[in-house]
CSV table of C-alpha atoms in Angstrom, one decimal:
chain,number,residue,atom,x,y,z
Z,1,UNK,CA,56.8,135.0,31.0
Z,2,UNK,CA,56.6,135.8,34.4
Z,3,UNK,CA,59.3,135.2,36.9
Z,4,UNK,CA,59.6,131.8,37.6
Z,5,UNK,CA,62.7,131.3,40.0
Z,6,UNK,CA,62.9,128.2,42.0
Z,7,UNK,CA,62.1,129.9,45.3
Z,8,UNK,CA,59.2,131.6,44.9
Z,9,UNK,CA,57.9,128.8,42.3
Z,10,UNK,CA,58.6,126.5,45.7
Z,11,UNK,CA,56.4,129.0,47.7
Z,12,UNK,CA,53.4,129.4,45.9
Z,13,UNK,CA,53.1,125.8,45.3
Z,14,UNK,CA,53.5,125.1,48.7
Z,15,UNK,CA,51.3,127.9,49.9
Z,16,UNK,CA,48.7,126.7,47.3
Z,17,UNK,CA,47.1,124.0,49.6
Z,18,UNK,CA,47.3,125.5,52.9
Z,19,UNK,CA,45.4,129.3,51.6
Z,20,UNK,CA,42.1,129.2,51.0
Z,21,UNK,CA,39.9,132.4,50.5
Z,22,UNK,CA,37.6,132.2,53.1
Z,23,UNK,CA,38.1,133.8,56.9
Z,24,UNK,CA,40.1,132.0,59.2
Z,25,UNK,CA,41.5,132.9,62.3
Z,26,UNK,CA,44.5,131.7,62.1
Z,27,UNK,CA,47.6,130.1,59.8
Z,28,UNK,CA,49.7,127.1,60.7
Z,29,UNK,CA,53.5,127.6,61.8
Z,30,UNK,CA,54.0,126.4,58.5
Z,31,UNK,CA,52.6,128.7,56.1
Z,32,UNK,CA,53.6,131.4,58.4
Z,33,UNK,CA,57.4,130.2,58.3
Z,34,UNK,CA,56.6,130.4,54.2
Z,35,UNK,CA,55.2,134.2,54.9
Z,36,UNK,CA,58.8,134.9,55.7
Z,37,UNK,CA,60.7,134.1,52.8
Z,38,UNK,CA,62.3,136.8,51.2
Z,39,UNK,CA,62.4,137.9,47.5
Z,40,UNK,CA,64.8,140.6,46.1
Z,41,UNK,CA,63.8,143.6,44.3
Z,42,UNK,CA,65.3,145.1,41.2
Z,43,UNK,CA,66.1,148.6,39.4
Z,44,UNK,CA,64.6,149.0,35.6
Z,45,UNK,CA,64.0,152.3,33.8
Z,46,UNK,CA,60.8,154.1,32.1
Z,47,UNK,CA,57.9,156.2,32.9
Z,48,UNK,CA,54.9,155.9,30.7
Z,49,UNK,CA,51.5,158.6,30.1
Z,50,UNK,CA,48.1,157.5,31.1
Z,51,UNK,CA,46.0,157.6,27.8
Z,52,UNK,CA,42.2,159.5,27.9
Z,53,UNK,CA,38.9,158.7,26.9
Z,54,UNK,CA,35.3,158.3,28.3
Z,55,UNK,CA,31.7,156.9,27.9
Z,56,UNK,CA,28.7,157.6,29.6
Z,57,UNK,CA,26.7,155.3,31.7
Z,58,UNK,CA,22.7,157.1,32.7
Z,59,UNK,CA,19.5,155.4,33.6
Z,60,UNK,CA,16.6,157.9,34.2
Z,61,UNK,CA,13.1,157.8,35.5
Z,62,UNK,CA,10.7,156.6,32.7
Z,63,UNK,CA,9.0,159.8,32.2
Z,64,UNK,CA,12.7,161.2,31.8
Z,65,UNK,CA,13.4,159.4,27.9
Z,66,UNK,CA,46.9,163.6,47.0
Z,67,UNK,CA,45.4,161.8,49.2
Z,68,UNK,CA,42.7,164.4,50.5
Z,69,UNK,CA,41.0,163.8,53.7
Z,70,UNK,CA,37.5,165.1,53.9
Z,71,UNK,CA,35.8,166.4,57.1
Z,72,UNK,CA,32.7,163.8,57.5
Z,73,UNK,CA,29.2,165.1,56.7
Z,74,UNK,CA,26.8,166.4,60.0
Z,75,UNK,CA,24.6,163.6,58.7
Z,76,UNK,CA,25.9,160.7,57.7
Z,77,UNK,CA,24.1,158.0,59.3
Z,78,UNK,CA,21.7,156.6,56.9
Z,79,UNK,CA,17.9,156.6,58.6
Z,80,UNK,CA,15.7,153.5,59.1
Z,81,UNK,CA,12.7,154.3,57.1
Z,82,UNK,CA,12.7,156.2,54.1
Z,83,UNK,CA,10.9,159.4,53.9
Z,84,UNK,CA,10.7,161.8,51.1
Z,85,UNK,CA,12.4,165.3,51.3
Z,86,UNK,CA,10.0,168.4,53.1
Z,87,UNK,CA,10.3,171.2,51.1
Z,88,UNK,CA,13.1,169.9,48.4
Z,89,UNK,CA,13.2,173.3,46.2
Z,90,UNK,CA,12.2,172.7,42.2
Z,91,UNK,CA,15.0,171.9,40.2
Z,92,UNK,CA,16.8,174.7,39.0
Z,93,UNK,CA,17.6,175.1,35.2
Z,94,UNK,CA,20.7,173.9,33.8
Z,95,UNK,CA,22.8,176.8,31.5
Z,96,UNK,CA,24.3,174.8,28.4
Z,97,UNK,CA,27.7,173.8,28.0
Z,98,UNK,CA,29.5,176.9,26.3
Z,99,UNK,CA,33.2,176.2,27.3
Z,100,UNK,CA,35.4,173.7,28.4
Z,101,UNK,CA,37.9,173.9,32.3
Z,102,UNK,CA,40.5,171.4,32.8
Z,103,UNK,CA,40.7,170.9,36.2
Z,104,UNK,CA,43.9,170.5,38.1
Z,105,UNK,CA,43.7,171.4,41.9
Z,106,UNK,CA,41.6,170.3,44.2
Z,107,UNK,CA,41.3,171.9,47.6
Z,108,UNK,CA,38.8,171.1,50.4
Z,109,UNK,CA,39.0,172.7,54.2
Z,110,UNK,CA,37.5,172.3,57.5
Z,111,UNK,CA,35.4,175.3,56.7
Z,112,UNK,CA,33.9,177.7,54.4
Z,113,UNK,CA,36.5,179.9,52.3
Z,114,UNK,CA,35.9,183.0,52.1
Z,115,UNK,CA,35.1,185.3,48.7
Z,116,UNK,CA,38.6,187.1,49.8
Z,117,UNK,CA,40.1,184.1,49.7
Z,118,UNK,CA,38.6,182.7,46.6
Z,119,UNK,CA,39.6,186.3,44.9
Z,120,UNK,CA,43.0,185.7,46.4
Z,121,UNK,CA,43.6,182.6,44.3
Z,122,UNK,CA,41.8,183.4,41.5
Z,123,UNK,CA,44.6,186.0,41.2
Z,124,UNK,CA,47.9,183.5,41.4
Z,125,UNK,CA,50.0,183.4,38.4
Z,126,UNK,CA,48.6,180.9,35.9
Z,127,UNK,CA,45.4,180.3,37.2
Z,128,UNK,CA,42.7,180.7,34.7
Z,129,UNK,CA,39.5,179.7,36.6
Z,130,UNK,CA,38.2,178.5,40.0
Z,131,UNK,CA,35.0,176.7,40.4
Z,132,UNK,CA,33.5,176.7,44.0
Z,133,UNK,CA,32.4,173.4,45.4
Z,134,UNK,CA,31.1,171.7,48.5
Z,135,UNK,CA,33.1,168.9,49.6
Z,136,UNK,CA,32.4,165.8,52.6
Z,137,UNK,CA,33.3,162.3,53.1
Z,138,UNK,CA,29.4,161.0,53.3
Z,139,UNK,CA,28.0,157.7,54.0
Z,140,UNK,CA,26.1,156.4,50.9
Z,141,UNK,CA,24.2,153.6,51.0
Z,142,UNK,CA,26.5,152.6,54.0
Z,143,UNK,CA,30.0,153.4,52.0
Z,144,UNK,CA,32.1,156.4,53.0
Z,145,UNK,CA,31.9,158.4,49.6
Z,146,UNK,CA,34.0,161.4,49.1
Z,147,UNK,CA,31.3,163.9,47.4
Z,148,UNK,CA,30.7,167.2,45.9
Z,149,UNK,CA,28.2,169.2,46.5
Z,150,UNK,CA,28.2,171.4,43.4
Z,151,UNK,CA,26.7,174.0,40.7
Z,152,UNK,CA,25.4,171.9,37.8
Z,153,UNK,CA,25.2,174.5,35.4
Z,154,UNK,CA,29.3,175.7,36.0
Z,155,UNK,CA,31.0,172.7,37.3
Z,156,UNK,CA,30.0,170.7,33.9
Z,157,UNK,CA,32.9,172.2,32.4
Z,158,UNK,CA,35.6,171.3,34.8
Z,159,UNK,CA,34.3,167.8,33.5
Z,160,UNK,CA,35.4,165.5,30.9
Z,161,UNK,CA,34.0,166.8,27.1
Z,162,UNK,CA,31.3,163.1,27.4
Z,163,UNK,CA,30.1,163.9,31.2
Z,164,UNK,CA,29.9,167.6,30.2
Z,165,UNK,CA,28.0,167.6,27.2
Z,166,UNK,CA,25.0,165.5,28.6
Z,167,UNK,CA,22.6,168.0,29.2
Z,168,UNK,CA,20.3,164.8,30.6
Z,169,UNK,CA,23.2,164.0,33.5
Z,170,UNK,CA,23.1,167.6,35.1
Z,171,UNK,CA,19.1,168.2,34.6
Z,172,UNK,CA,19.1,165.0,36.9
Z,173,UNK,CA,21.6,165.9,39.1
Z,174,UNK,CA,20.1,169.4,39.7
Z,175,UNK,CA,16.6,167.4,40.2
Z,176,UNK,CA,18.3,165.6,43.3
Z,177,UNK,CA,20.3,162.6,41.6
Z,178,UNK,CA,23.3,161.4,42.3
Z,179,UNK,CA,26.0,160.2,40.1
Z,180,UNK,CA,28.5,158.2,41.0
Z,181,UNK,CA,31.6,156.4,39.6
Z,182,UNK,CA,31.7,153.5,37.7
Z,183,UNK,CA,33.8,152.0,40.6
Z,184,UNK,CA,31.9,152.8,43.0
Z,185,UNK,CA,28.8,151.9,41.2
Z,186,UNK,CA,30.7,148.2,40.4
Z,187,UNK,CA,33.2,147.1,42.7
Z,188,UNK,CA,31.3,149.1,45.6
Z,189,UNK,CA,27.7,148.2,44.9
Z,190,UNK,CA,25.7,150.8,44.2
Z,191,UNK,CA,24.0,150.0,41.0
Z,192,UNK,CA,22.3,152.4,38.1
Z,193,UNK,CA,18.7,152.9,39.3
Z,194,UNK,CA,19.3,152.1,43.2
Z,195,UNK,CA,17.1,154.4,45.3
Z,196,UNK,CA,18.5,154.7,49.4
Z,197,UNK,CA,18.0,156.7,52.2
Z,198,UNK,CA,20.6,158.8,53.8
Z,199,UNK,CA,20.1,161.8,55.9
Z,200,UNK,CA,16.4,161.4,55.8
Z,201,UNK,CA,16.5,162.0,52.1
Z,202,UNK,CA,16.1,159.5,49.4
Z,203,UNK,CA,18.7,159.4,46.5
Z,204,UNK,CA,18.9,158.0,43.5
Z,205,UNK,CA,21.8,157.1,41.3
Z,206,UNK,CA,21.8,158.4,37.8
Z,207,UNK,CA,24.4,157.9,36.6
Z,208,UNK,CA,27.8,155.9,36.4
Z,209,UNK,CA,30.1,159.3,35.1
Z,210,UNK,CA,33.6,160.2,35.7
Z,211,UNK,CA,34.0,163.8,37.0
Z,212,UNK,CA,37.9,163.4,36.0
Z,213,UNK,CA,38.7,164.1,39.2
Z,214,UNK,CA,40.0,160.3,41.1
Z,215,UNK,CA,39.6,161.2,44.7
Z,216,UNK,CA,35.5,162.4,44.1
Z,217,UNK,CA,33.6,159.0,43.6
Z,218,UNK,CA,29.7,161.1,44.0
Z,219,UNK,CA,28.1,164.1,42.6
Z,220,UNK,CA,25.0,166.1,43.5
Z,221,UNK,CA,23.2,169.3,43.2
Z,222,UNK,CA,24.3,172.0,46.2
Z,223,UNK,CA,20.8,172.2,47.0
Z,224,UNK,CA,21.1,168.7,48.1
Z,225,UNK,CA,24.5,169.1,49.5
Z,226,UNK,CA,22.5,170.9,52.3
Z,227,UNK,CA,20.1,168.6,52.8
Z,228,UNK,CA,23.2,165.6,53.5
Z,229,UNK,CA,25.0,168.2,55.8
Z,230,UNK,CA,28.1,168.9,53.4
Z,231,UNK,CA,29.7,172.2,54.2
Z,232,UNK,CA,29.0,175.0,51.9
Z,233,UNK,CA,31.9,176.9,49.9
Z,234,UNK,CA,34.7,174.4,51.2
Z,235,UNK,CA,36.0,173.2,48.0
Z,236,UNK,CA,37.7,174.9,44.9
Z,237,UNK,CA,38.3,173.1,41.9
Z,238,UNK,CA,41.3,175.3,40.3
Z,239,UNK,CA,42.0,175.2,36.9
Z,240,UNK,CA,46.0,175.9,35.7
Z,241,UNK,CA,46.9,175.3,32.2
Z,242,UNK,CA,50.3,176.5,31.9
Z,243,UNK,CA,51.4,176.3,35.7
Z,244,UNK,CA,53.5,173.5,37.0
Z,245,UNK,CA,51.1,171.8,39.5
Z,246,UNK,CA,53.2,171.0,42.0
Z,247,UNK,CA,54.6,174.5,42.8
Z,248,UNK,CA,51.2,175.9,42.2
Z,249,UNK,CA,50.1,173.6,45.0
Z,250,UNK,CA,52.8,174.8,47.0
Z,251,UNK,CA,52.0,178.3,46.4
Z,252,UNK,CA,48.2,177.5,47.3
Z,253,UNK,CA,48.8,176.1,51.0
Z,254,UNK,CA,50.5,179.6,51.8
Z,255,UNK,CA,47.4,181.5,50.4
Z,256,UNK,CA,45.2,179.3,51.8
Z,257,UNK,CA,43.9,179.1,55.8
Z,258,UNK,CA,45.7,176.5,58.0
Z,259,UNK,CA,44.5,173.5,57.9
Z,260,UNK,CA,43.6,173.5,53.8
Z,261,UNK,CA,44.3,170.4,51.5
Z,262,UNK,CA,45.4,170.7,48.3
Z,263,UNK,CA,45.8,167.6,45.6
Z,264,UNK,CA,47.0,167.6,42.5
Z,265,UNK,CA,44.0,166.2,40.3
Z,266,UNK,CA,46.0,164.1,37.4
Z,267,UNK,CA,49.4,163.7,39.8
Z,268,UNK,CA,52.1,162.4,37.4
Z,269,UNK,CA,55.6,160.5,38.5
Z,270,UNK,CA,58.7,162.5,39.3
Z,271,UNK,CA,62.0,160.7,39.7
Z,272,UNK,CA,63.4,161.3,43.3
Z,273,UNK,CA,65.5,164.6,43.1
Z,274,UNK,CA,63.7,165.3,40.0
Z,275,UNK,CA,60.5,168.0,39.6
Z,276,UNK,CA,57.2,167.4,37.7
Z,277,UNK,CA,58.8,169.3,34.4
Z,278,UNK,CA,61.8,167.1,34.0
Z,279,UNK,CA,60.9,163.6,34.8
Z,280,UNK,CA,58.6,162.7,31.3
Z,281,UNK,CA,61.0,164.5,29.1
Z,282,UNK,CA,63.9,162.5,29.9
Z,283,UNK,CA,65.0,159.2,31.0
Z,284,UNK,CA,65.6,158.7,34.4
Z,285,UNK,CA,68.2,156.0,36.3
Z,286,UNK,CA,66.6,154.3,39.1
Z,287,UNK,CA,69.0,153.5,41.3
Z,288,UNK,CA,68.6,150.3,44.1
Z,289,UNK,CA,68.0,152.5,46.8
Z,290,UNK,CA,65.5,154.1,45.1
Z,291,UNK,CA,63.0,150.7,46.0
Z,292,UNK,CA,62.0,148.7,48.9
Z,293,UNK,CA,64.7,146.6,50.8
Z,294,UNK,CA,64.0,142.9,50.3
Z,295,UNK,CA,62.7,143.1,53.9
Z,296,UNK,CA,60.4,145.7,53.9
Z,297,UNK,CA,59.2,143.6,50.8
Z,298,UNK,CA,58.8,140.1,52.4
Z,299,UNK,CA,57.5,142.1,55.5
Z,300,UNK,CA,54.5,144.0,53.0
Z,301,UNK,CA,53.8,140.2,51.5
Z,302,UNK,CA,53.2,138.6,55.1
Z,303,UNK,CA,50.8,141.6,55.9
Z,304,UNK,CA,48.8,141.4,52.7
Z,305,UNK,CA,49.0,137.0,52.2
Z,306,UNK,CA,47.5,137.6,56.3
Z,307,UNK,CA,44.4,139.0,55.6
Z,308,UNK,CA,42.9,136.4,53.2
Z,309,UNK,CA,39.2,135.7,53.2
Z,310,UNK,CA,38.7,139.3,54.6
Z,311,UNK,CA,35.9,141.1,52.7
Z,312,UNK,CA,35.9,143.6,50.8
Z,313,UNK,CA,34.5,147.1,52.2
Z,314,UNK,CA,33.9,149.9,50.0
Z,315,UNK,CA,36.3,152.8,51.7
Z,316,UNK,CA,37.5,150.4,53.9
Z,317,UNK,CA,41.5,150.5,55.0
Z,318,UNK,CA,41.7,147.2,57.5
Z,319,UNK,CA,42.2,145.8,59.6
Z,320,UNK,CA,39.3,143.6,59.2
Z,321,UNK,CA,38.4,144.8,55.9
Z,322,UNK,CA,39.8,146.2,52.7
Z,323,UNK,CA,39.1,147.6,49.6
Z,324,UNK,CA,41.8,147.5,46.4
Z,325,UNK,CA,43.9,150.2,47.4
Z,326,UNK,CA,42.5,150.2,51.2
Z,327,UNK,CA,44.8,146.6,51.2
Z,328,UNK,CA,47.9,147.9,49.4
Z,329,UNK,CA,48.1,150.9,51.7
Z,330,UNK,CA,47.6,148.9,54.6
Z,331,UNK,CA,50.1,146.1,54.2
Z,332,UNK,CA,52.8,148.2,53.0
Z,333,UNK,CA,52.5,150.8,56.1
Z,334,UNK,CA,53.4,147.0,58.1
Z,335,UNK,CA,56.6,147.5,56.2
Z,336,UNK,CA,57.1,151.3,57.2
Z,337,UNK,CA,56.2,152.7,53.6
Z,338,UNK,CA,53.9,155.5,53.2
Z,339,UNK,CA,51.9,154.5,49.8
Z,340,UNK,CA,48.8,156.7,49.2
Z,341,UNK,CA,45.2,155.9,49.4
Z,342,UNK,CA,43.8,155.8,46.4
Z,343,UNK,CA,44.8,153.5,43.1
Z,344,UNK,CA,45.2,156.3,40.4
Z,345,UNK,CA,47.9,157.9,42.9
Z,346,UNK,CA,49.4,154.7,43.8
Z,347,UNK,CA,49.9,154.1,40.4
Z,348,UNK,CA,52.6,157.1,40.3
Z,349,UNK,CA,54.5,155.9,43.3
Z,350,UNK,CA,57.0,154.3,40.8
Z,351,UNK,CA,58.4,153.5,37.9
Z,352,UNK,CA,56.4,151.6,35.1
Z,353,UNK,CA,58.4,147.9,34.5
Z,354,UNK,CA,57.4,145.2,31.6
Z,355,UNK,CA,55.1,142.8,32.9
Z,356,UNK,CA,57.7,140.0,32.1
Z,357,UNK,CA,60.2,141.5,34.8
Z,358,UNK,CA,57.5,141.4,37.5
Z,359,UNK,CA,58.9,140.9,41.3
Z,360,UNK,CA,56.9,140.0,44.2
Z,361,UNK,CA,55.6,143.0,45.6
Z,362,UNK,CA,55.3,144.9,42.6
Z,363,UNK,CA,52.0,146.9,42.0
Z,364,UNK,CA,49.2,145.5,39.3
Z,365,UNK,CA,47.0,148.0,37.8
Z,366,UNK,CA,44.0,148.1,36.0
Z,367,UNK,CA,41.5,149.9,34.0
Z,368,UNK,CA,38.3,148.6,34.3
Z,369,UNK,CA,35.8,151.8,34.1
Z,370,UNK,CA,34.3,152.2,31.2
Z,371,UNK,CA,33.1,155.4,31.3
Z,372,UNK,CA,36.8,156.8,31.3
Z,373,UNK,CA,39.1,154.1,29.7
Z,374,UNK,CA,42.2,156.1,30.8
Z,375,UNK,CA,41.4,156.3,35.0
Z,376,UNK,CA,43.0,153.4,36.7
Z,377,UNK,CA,40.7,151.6,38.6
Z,378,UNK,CA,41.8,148.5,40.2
Z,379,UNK,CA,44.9,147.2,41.8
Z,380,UNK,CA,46.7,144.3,43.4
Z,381,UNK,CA,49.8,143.1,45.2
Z,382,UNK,CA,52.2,140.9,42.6
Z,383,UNK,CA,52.9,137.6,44.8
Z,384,UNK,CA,55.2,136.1,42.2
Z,385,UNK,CA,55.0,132.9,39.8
Z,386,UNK,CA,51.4,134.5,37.9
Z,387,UNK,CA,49.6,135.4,40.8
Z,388,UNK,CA,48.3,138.1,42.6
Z,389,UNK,CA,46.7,139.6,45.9
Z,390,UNK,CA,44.0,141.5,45.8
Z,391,UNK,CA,40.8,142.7,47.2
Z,392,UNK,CA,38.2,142.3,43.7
Z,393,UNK,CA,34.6,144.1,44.7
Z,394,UNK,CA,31.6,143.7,47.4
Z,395,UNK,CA,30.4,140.9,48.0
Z,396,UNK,CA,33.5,139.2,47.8
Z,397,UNK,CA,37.2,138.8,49.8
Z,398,UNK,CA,40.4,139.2,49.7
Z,399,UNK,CA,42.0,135.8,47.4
Z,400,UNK,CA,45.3,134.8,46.0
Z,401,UNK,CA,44.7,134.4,42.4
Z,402,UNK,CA,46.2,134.3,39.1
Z,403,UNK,CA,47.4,137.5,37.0
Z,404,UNK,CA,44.5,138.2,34.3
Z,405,UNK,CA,45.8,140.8,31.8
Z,406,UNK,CA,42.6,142.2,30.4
Z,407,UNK,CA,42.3,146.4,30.6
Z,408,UNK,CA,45.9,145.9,31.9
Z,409,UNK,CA,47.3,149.2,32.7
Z,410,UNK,CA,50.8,148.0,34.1
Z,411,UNK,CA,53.2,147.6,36.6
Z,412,UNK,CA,54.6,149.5,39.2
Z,413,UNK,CA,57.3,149.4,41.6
Z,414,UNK,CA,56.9,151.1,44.7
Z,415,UNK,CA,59.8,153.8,45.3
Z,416,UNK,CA,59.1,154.9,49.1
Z,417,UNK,CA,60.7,158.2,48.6
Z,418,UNK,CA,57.9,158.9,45.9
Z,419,UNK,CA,55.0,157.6,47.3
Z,420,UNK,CA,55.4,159.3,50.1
Z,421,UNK,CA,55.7,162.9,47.5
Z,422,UNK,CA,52.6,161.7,46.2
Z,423,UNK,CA,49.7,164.1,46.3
């Protein structure tokens, strides 16, 4: 059962006839005064693992059976009339799959790193492997898409055992494909087979495929990186079996040239005061301070319940438009907490609590991509009494609607002092 106190029963059944979930430029005194009402927040206990898995999603030609910032791309703007590529070299061969890299750093800079540099952390204490990469927020199709540029033949390791066994996916990416997401693909529109322009170049998607890595939503060949204006040699993906991540990353940003990112690929929750190692082995007492103030709560509502009927915007972080995680990020920043951008991070920013014990202003999560069953994919604000606030896919806006619980991942609530660790 979810919580059903009188107050916020009163609230959503009042607020029921006055929201609807198309634009509108303002709200009556009324529903604003009701934007105002306060709900508490509570401590509970528990952490829980994110499970694995994955499936491929490919349609070929016919003949063919933390939150990183990225520098934006030289050549973003998509053109008006496509035109095919001059001199696109052939596709290059693709080595077979002969072992596996799990990947767990990711660093991008402002410019090329250098072969000292890449030698420099090739050599830190328990790092096995580093993959070079080419890395750019680009505009696909009119989204802002965080992509690789990369080395189809090398980089198919660092990928899930499904995405890097398909010898089909990396032919086509080294032919001048691009896969992308399931996410992106779904909730941001960019469908299996779609052909667009960008750059003067046409791409086509591929593939739906996770690249197990949350923050990289597109793939292509580095040849083609060139052609969209990604920097060369910008990007490491490092791999780090038996190194704690999070002093590894630490350890990176000193090695590194100013100005570097580094995220932690598969970020996991740490208790405040706690490090990485200790928080899953034990239990951990969340104490009150540890959460948002009823305030800050009631304050993070008003911001979200404000922005229904906006649409939703691939990439987009507000004011005017949102998507999933674009809209928590935004309304809780109204309430002074630092939550980061993307859902499979936001999803760490706090302890996991039974869905019964849901509070307004907890976080709803979901895992909706088939092609990796453990990556959470969607998210939404708890209002209270079954309903939710969220910002679904394109072509639609944010809405006030009730909980639905299938490929339910969980709940969170947000600890500010760990959200804003998150990276």
């Amino acid at each position: 059962m979810f919580d059903r106190r009188p107050r916020v029963s009163d609230l959503i059944r009042e607020a029921r006839q006055d929201l609807a979930y198309s634009p509108r430029p303002r709200y009556s005194r009324r529903t604003a005064h009701l934007m105002r009402r306060a709900v508490p927040v509570l401590a509970v206990l528990l952490v829980c693992a994110l499970a694995t898995g994955l499936v491929i999603f490919t349609q070929m030609p016919e003949a063919e059976p933390e939150t990183i910032t990225m520098r934006r791309s030289v050549a973003t703007l998509p053109t008006q009339v496509a035109k095919p590529a001059q001199g696109a070299p052939a596709a290059e061969p693709v080595a077979p799959l002969t072992s596996m890299r799990r990947p767990h750093l990711f660093v991008v800079a402002h410019r090329p790193l250098s072969a000292t540099v890449v030698a420099r952390v090739a050599q830190l204490s328990g790092v096995r492997a580093v993959e070079r990469a080419d890395a750019a927020e680009v505009v696909l199709d009119g989204k802002p898409v965080q992509t690789l540029g990369v080395n189809p033949s090398t980089f198919r390791a660092y990928t899930p055992r499904p995405t890097a066994r398909s010898d089909r996916l990396w032919r086509n990416v080294s032919a001048g494909e691009v896969a992308v997401s399931f996410v992106l693909g779904n909730d941001g529109g960019m469908p299996l087979g779609k052909t667009f322009t960008t750059a003067g170049r046409n791409l086509r998607v591929g593939a739906y495929a996770t690249m197990g890595m949350g923050a990289i939503d597109a793939v292509v060949s580095r040849p083609t990186a060139r052609a969209l204006g990604i920097p060369e040699n910008n990007a490491l993906v490092v791999s780090a079996p038996k190194a704690d991540s999070a002093k590894l990353r630490l350890t990176l940003l000193r090695a590194l040239p100013k100005g570097a990112q580094v995220a932690v690929i598969n970020p996991v929750l740490t208790a405040p005061g706690k490090t990485a190692a200790e928080t899953p082995s034990k239990a951990v007492t969340w104490s009150a301070s540890s959460f948002m103030t009823a305030p800050q709560v009631t304050t993070a509502l008003t911001a979200a319940i404000g922005k229904l009927g906006r649409p939703y915007v691939w990439g987009a972080e507000g004011p005017d438009s949102f998507d999933c995680s674009g809209l928590v990020q935004w309304a809780y920043a109204q309430a002074g907490i630092k939550v980061p951008r993307v859902t499979h991070q936001q999803f760490v920013s706090g302890p996991q609590i039974p869905l019964a014990q849901a509070q307004p202003g907890d976080l709803l999560f979901w895992r909706h991509d088939p092609t990796n069953p453990g990556y959470v994919s969607h998210v939404a604000i708890y209002w209270g009494n079954g309903k939710m606030l969220h910002a679904p896919r394109t072509g639609d806006v944010v809405k006030l609607v009730p909980v639905t619980t299938r490929n339910f991942a969980g709940v969170v609530r947000i600890s500010p002092q760990v959200a804003a660790r998150v990276r």
